[in-house]
mmCIF file of C-alpha atoms in Angstrom:
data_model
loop_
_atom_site.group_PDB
_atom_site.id
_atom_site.type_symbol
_atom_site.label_atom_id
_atom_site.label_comp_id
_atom_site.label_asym_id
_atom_site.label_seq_id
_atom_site.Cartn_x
_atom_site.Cartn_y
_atom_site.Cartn_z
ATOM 1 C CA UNK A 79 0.000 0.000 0.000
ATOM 2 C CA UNK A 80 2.965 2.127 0.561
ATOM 3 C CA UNK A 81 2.459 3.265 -3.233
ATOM 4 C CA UNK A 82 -0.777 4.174 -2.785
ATOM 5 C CA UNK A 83 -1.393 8.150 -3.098
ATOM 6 C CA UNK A 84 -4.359 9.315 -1.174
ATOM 7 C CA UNK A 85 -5.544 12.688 -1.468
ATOM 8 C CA UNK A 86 -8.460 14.132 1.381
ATOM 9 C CA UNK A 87 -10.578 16.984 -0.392
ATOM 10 C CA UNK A 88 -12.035 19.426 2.512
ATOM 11 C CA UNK A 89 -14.544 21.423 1.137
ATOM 12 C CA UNK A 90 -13.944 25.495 2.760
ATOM 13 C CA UNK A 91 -16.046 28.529 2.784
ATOM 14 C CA UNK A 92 -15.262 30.642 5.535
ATOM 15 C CA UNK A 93 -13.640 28.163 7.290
ATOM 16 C CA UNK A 94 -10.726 31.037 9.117
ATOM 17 C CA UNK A 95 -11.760 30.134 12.647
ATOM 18 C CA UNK A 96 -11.284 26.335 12.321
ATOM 19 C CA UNK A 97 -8.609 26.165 9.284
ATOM 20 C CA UNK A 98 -5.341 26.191 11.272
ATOM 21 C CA UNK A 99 -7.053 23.323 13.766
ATOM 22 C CA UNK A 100 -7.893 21.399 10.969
ATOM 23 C CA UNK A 101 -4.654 21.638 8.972
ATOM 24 C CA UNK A 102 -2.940 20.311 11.916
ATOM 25 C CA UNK A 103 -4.645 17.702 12.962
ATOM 26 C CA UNK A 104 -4.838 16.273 8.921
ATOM 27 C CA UNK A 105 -1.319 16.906 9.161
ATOM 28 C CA UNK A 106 -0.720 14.492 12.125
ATOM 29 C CA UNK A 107 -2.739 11.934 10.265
ATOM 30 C CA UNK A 108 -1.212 12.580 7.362
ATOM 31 C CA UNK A 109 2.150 11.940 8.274
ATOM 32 C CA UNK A 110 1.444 8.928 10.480
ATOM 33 C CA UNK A 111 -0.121 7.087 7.435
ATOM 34 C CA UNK A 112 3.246 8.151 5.307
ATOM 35 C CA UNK A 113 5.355 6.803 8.051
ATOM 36 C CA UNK A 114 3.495 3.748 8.514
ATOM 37 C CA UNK A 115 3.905 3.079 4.771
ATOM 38 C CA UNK A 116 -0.017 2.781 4.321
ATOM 39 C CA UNK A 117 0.200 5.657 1.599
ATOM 40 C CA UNK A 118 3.146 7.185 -0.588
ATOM 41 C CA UNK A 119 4.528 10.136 0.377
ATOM 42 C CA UNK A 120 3.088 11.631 -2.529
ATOM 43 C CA UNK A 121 -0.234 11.997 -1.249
ATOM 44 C CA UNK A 122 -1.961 15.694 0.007
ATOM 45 C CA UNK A 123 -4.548 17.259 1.600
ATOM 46 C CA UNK A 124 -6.485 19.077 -1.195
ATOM 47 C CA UNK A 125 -8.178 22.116 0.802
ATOM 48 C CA UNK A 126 -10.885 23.527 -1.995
ATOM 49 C CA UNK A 127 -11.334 27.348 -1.583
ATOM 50 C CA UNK A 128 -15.494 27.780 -2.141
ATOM 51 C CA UNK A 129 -15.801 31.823 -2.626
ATOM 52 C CA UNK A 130 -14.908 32.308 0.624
ATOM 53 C CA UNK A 131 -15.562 36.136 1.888
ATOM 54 C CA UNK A 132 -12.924 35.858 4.900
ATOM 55 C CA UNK A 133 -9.327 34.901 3.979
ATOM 56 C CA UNK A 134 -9.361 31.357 4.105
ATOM 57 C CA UNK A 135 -8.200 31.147 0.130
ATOM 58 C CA UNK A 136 -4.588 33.131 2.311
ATOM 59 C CA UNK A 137 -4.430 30.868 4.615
ATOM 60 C CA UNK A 138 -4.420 27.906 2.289
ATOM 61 C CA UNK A 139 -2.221 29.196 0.308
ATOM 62 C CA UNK A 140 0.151 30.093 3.405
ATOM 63 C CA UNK A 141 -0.456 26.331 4.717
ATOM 64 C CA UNK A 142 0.573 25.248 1.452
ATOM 65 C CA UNK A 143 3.756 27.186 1.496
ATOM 66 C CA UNK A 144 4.770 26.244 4.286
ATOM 67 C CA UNK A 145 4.084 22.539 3.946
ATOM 68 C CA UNK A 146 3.785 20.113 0.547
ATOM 69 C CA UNK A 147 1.022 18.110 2.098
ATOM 70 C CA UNK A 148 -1.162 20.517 1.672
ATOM 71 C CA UNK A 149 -2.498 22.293 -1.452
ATOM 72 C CA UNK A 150 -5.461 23.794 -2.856
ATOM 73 C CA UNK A 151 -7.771 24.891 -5.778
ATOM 74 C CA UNK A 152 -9.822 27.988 -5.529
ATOM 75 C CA UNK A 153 -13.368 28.205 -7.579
ATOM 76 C CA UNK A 154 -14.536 31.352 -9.459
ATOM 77 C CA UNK A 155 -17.100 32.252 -7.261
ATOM 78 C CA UNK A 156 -19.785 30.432 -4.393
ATOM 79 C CA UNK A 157 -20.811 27.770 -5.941
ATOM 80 C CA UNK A 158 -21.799 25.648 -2.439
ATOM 81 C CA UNK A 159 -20.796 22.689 -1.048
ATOM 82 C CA UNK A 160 -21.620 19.898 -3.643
ATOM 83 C CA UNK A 161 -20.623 22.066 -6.393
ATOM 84 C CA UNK A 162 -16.728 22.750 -4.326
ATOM 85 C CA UNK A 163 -16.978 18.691 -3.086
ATOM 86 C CA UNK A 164 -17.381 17.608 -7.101
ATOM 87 C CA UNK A 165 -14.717 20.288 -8.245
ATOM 88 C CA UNK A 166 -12.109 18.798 -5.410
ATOM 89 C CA UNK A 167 -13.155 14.933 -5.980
ATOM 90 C CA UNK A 168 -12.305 15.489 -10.000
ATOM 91 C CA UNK A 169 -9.342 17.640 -9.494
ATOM 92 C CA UNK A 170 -7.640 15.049 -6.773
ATOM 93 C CA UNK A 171 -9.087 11.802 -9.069
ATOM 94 C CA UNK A 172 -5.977 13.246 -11.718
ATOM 95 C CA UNK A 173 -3.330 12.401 -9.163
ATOM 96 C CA UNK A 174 -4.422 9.831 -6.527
ATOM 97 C CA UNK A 175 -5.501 6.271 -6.467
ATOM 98 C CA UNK A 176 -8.052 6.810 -3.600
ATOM 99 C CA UNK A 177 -9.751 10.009 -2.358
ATOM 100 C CA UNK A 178 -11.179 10.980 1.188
ATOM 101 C CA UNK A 179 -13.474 13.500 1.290
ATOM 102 C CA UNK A 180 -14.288 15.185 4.670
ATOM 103 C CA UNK A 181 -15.685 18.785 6.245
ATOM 104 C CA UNK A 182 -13.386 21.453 7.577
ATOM 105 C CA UNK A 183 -15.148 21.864 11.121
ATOM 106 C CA UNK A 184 -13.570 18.381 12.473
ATOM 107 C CA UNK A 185 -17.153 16.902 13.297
ATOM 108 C CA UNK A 186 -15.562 13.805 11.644
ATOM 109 C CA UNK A 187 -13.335 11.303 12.711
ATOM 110 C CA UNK A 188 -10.187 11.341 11.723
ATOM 111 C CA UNK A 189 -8.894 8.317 12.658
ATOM 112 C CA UNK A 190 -11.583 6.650 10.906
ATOM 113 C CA UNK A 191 -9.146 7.481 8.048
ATOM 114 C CA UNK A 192 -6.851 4.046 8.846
ATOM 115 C CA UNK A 193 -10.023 1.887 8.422
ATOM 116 C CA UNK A 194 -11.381 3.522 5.193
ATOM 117 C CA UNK A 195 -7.954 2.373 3.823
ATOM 118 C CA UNK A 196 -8.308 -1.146 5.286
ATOM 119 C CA UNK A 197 -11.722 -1.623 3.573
ATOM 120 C CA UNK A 198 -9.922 -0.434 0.347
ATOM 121 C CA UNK A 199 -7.092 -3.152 1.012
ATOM 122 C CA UNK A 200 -10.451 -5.612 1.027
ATOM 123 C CA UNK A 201 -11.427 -4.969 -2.403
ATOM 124 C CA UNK A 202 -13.819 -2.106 -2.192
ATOM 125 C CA UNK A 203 -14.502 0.854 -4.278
ATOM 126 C CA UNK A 204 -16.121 3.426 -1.919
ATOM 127 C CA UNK A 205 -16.517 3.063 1.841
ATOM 128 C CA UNK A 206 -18.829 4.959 3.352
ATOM 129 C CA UNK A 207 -18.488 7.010 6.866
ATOM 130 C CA UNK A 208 -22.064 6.178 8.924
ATOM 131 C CA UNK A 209 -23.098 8.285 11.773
ATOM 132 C CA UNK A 210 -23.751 5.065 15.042
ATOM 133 C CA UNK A 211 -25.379 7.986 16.987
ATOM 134 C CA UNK A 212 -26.936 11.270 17.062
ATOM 135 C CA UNK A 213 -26.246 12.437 20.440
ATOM 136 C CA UNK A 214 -24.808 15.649 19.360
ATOM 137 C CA UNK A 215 -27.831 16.397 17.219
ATOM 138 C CA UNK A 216 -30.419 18.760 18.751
ATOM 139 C CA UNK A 217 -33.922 16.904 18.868
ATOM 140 C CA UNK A 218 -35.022 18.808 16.325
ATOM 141 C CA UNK A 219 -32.392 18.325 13.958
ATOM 142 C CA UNK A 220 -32.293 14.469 14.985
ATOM 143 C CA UNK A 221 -35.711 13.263 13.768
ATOM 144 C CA UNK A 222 -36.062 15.892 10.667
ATOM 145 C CA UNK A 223 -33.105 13.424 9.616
ATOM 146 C CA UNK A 224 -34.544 10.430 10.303
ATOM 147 C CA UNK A 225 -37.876 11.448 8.726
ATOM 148 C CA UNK A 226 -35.809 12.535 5.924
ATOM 149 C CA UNK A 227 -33.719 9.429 5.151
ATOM 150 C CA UNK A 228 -37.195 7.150 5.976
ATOM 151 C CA UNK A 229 -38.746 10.101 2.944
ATOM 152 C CA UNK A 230 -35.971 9.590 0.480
ATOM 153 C CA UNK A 231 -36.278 5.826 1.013
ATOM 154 C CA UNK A 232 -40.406 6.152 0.439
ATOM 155 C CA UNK A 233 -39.347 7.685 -2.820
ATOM 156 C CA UNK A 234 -37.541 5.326 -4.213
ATOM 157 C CA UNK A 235 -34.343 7.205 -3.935
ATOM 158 C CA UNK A 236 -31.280 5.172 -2.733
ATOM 159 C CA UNK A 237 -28.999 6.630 -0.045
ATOM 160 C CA UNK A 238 -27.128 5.405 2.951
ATOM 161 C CA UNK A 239 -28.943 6.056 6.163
ATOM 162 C CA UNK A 240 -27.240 8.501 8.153
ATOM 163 C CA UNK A 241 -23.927 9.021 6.062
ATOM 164 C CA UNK A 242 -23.024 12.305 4.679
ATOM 165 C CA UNK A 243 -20.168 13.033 2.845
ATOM 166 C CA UNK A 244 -17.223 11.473 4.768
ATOM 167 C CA UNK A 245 -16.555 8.926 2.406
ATOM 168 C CA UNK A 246 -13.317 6.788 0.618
ATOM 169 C CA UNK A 247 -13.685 6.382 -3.499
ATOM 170 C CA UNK A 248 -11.355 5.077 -5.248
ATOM 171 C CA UNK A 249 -10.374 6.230 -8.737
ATOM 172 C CA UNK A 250 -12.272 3.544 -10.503
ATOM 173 C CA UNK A 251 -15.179 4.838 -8.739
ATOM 174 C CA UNK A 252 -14.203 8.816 -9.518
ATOM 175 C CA UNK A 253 -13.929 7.962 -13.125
ATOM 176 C CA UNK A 254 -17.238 6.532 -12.718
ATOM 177 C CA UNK A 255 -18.746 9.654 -10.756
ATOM 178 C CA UNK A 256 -17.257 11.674 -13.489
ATOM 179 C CA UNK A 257 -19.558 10.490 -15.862
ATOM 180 C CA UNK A 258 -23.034 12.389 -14.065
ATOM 181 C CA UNK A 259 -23.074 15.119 -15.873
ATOM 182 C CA UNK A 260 -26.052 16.715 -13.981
ATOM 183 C CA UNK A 261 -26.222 20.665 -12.733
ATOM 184 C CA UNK A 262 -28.162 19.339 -9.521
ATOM 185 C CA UNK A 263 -25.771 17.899 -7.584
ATOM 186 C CA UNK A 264 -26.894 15.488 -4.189
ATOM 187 C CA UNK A 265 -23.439 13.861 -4.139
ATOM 188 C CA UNK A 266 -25.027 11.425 -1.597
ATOM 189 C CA UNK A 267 -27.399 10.011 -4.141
ATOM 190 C CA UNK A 268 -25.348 9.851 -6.778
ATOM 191 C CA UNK A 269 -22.466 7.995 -5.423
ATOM 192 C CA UNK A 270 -24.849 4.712 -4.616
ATOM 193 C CA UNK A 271 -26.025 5.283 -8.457
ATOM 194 C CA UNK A 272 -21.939 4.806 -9.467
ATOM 195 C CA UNK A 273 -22.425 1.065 -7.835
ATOM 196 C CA UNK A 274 -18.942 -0.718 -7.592
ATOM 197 C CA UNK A 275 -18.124 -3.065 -4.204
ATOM 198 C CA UNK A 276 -18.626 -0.716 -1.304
ATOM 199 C CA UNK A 277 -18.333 -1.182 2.450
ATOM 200 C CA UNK A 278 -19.641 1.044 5.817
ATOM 201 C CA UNK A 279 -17.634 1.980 8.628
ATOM 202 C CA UNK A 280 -19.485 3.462 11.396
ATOM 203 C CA UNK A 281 -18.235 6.124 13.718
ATOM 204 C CA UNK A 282 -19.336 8.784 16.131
ATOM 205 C CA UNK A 283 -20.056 12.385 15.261
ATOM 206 C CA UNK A 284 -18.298 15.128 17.577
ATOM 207 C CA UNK A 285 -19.142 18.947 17.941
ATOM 208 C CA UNK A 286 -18.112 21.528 15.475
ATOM 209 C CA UNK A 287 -14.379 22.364 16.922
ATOM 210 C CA UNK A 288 -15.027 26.314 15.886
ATOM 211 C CA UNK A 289 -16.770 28.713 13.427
ATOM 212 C CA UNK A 290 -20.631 28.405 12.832
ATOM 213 C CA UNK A 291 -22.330 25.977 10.944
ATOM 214 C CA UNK A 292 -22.409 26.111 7.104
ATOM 215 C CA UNK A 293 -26.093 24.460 6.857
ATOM 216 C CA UNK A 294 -28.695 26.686 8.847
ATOM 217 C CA UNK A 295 -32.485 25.573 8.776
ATOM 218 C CA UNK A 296 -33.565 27.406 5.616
ATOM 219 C CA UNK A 297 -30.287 25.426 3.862
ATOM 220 C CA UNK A 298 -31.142 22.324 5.214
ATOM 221 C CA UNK A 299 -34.587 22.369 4.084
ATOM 222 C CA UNK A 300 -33.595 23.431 0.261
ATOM 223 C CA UNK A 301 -30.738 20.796 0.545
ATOM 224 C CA UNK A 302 -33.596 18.378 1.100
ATOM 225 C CA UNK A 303 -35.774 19.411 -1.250
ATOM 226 C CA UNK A 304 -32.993 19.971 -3.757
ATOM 227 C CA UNK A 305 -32.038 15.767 -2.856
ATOM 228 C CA UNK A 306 -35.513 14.926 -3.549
ATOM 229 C CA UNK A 307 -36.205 16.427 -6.856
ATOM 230 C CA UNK A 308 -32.984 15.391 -8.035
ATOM 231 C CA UNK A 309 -33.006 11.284 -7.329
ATOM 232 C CA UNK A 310 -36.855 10.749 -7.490
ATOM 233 C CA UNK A 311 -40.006 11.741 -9.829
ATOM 234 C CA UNK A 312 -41.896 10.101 -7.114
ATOM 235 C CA UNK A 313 -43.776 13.430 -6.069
ATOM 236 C CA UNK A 314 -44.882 13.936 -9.931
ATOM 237 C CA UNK A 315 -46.384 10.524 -9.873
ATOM 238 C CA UNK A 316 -48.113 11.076 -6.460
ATOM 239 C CA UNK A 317 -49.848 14.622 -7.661
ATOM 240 C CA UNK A 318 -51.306 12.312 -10.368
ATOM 241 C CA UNK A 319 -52.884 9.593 -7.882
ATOM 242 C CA UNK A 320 -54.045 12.692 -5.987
ATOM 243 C CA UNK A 321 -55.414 14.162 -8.599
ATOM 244 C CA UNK A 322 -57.101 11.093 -10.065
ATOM 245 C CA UNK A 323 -58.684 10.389 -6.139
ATOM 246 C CA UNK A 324 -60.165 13.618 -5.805
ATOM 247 C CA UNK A 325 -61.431 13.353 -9.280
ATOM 248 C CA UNK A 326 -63.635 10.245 -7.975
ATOM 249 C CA UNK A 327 -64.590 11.583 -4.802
ATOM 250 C CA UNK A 328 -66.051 14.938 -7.136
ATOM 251 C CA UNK A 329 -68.109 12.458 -8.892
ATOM 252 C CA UNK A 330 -69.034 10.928 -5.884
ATOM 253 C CA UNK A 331 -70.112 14.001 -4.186
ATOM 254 C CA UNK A 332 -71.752 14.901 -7.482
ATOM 255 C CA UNK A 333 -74.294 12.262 -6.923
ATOM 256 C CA UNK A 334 -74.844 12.928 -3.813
ATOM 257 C CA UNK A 335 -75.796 16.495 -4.511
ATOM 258 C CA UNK A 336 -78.425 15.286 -7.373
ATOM 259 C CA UNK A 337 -79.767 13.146 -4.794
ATOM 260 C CA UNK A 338 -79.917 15.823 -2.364
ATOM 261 C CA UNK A 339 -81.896 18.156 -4.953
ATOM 262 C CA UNK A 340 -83.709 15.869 -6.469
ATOM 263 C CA UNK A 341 -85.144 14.874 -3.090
ATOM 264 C CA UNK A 342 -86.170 18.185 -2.131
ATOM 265 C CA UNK A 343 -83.177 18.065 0.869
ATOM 266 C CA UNK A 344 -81.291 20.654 -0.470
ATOM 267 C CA UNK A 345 -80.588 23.717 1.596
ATOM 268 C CA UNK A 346 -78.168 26.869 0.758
ATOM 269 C CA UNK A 347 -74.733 26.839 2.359
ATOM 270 C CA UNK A 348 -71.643 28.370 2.089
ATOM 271 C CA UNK A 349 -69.558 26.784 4.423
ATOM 272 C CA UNK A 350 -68.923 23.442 2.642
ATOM 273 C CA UNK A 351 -68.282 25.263 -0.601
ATOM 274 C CA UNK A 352 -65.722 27.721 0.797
ATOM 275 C CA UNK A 353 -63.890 24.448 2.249
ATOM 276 C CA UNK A 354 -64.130 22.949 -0.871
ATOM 277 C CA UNK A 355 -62.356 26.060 -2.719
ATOM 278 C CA UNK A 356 -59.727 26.524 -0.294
ATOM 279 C CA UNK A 357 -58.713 22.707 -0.162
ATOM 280 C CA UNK A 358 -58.792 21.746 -4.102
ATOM 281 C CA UNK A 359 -57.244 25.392 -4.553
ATOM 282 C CA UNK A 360 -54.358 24.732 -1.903
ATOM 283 C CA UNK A 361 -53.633 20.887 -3.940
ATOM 284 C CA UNK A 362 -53.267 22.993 -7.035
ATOM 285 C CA UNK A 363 -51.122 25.896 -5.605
ATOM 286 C CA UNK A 364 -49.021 23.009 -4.606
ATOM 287 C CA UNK A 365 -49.409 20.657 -7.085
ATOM 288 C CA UNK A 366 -48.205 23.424 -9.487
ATOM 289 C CA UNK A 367 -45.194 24.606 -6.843
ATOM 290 C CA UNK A 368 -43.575 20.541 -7.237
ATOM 291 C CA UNK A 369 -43.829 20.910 -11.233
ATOM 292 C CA UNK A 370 -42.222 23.908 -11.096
ATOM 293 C CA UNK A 371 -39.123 22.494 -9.180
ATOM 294 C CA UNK A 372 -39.228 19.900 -11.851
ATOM 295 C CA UNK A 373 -39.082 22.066 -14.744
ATOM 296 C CA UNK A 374 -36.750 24.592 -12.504
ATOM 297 C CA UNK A 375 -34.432 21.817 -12.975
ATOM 298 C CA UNK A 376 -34.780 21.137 -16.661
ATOM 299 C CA UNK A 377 -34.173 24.804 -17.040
ATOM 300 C CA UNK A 378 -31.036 24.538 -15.424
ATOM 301 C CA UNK A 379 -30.058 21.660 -17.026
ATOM 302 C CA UNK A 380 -30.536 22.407 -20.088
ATOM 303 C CA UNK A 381 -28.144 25.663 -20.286
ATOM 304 C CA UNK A 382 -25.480 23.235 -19.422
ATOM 305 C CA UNK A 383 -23.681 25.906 -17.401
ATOM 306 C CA UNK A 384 -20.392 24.687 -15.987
ATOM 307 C CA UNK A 385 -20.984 23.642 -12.662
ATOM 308 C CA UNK A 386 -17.667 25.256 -10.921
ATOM 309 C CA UNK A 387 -14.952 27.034 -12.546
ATOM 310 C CA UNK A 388 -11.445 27.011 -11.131
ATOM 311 C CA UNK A 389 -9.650 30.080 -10.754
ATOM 312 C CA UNK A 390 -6.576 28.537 -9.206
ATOM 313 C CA UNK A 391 -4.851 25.329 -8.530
ATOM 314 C CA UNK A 392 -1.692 25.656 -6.606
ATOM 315 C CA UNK A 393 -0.707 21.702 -7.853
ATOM 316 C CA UNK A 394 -0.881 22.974 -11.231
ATOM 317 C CA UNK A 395 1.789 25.573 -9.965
ATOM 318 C CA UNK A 396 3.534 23.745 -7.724
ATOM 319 C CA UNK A 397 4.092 21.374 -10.818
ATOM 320 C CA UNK A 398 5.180 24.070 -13.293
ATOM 321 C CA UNK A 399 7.711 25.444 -10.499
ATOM 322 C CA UNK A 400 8.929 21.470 -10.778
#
């Protein structure tokens, strides 16, 4: 294995406060793994600069100066996290055998690192990072999760319960990643959809070590929605059934109402007619809103827009100084 080059991409925006901690504690790792001959001495950790507004694009650059095991690419412009996790997988797939990807606030462990690689010695192509607990999870956040994973399962859409991004691939399985070509990105859906032998190693989730969390409510909500749309039509095909039930249950109510006249029973009312307007127009209001994120989609895949654009790459340089 010691010819092995692993590269760990660590998606960053605005990532100042916890940089430094993380840098040196993926430098620790880094260098035990070298020493230990499980990985060549070739191998980096690929810090991917995501528009930040603070200076954390310096201080990669500054880590990288100071040490080879580091280096960096910096993208255009925000593009968020999938967008900056795809644009460091494909960059790093160029010049390593197997890839780690992991977040910059530490939540991860690190040491699950040595048993990624020994499920990789085993045969298999990606090895996913599960979550055993979610202690550190407020309630809240702990079963929107669960009902989330349980959703995406209802849908038809196939992900691994309680894993995230903290994942090994190899390059085989990069290549095959590669291939997606889609604008809307739910790297956690996709990677199943790559297939190739794949194994789970569980571990347990820590606290952020500093800074403030990338994914607020109102991100975590579009992040689900944005999985959703992207892996299933499910929700199409459900505004159909829905439409085709209330359709019968009109026709039924129809004949009740003929009854109702034709027996002389009928009496004025504007209650059940109001109710009637505000439900069927509510179904439609949102019957219309889950097309639209459908065709949203199309839109934007259609235009083919690049999906990150790399303003630097300091292996590219670091090469070309070489």
């Amino acid at each position: 294995m010691k010819n092995t080059i692993l590269y760990i991409v660590v998606p960053c925006y605005n990532e100042k406060d916890v940089l430094s901690l993380t840098a040196k504690v993926l430098k620790e790792k880094m260098t035990a793994l070298i020493d230990s001959e499980k990985i060549h001495n070739a191998s980096k950790v690929l810090f991917v600069n995501d528009g930040s507004k603070d200076n954390t694009w310096e201080i990669i650059k500054q880590l990288h100066k100071d040490n080879q095991v580091f280096t960096g690419i910096s993208l255009s412009r925000n593009r968020g996290h999938q967008n900056a996790l795809l644009a460091g997988l494909l960059t790093a797939k160029q010049y390593a055998d197997i890839v780690i990807s992991m977040d910059a606030d530490m939540q991860d462990d690190i040491d699950v690192i040595d048993k990624f690689i020994e499920e990789y010695e085993k045969g298999y192509d990606v090895v996913y990072g599960v979550r055993n607990s979610r202690k550190t999870d407020t309630a809240f956040k702990k079963y929107t999760a669960l009902m989330f994973y349980r959703l995406m399962q209802w849908l038809g859409a196939e992900t691994i319960y309680n894993h995230a991004d903290y994942r090994l691939m190899s390059k085989r399985a990069l290549e095959g990643l590669a291939e997606f070509k889609e604008v809307n990105l739910f790297l956690r859906g996709l990677v199943p959809m790559v297939g190739y032998t794949h194994s789970i190693v569980e571990y347990a989730r820590g606290e952020r070590k500093a800074g403030e969390s990338k994914y607020p409510l109102k991100k975590m909500i579009a992040f689900a929605i944005d999985g959703i749309t992207s892996l299933s039509i499910k929700p199409i095909t459900l505004i159909t059934k829905l439409g085709l039930i209330i359709f019968l249950l009109s026709l039924i109510a129809l004949v009740w109402v003929l009854i109702v006249k034709f027996t002389d029973r009928a009496e004025t009312g504007w209650s059940s007619i109001l109710v009637s307007i505000w439900l069927l127009g509510g179904l439609q209001l949102f019957a219309i809103g889950v097309i639209g994120e459908y065709i949203g989609k199309i839109y934007k895949e259609t235009k083919q827009r690049p999906r990150y654009i790399i303003a630097e790459n300091l292996i590219e340089q670091a090469n070309k100084e070489n």
